[in-house]
């Protein structure tokens, strides 16, 4: 398991830092770096696919 630490305040608890340090599972990078965060590209792709051809949804069940 690898945790990508972006140093956002919510991810900076002492308990979290200690756990990942002890388990050698930390991948550091700068805060607010969407270009380095792979999930940001996936959200864009997902949104384009879900809403392609101008589709709109009223409730979550319509998407699923």
Tab-separated table of C-alpha atoms in Angstrom:
chain	number	residue	atom	x	y	z
A	1	UNK	CA	0.000	0.000	0.000
A	2	UNK	CA	1.230	3.482	-0.858
A	3	UNK	CA	-0.298	6.667	0.488
A	4	UNK	CA	0.290	9.767	-1.589
A	5	UNK	CA	0.825	12.553	0.955
A	6	UNK	CA	-0.067	16.007	-0.309
A	7	UNK	CA	0.507	17.728	3.041
A	8	UNK	CA	-3.060	18.975	3.210
A	9	UNK	CA	-3.953	19.804	6.804
A	10	UNK	CA	-6.510	16.992	7.060
A	11	UNK	CA	-3.832	14.431	6.148
A	12	UNK	CA	-1.231	15.704	8.597
A	13	UNK	CA	-2.216	14.177	11.926
A	14	UNK	CA	0.632	12.819	14.028
A	15	UNK	CA	-1.021	9.385	14.074
A	16	UNK	CA	-1.211	9.303	10.266
A	17	UNK	CA	2.376	10.480	9.848
A	18	UNK	CA	3.661	7.923	12.354
A	19	UNK	CA	1.764	5.051	10.742
A	20	UNK	CA	3.096	5.719	7.262
A	21	UNK	CA	6.614	6.391	8.493
A	22	UNK	CA	6.678	3.098	10.401
A	23	UNK	CA	5.290	1.163	7.425
A	24	UNK	CA	7.429	2.873	4.790
A	25	UNK	CA	4.360	3.578	2.674
A	26	UNK	CA	4.616	7.295	2.017
A	27	UNK	CA	4.941	9.060	-1.325
A	28	UNK	CA	5.509	12.797	-0.773
A	29	UNK	CA	4.629	15.577	-3.175
A	30	UNK	CA	3.641	19.222	-2.961
A	31	UNK	CA	0.227	20.330	-1.727
A	32	UNK	CA	-2.230	21.421	-4.405
A	33	UNK	CA	-0.456	19.586	-7.231
A	34	UNK	CA	-3.291	18.127	-9.337
A	35	UNK	CA	-0.864	17.455	-12.185
A	36	UNK	CA	0.990	15.014	-9.924
A	37	UNK	CA	-2.156	13.419	-8.545
A	38	UNK	CA	-3.293	10.656	-10.905
A	39	UNK	CA	-6.874	10.626	-9.623
A	40	UNK	CA	-7.424	14.199	-10.869
A	41	UNK	CA	-7.069	13.018	-14.481
A	42	UNK	CA	-9.513	10.193	-13.841
A	43	UNK	CA	-12.181	12.573	-12.467
A	44	UNK	CA	-12.004	14.622	-15.679
A	45	UNK	CA	-12.277	11.526	-17.867
A	46	UNK	CA	-15.163	10.180	-15.770
A	47	UNK	CA	-17.114	13.456	-15.904
A	48	UNK	CA	-16.697	13.698	-19.693
A	49	UNK	CA	-17.899	10.114	-20.114
A	50	UNK	CA	-20.877	10.422	-17.750
A	51	UNK	CA	-22.117	13.705	-19.223
A	52	UNK	CA	-21.220	13.101	-22.894
A	53	UNK	CA	-23.761	14.201	-25.511
A	54	UNK	CA	-25.239	16.665	-23.011
A	55	UNK	CA	-26.668	14.011	-20.704
A	56	UNK	CA	-28.101	15.252	-17.413
A	57	UNK	CA	-29.328	13.292	-14.440
A	58	UNK	CA	-31.883	14.129	-11.775
A	59	UNK	CA	-31.041	11.385	-9.275
A	60	UNK	CA	-28.024	9.167	-8.593
A	61	UNK	CA	-29.889	5.991	-9.632
A	62	UNK	CA	-30.091	7.305	-13.218
A	63	UNK	CA	-26.296	7.346	-13.434
A	64	UNK	CA	-25.873	3.842	-12.091
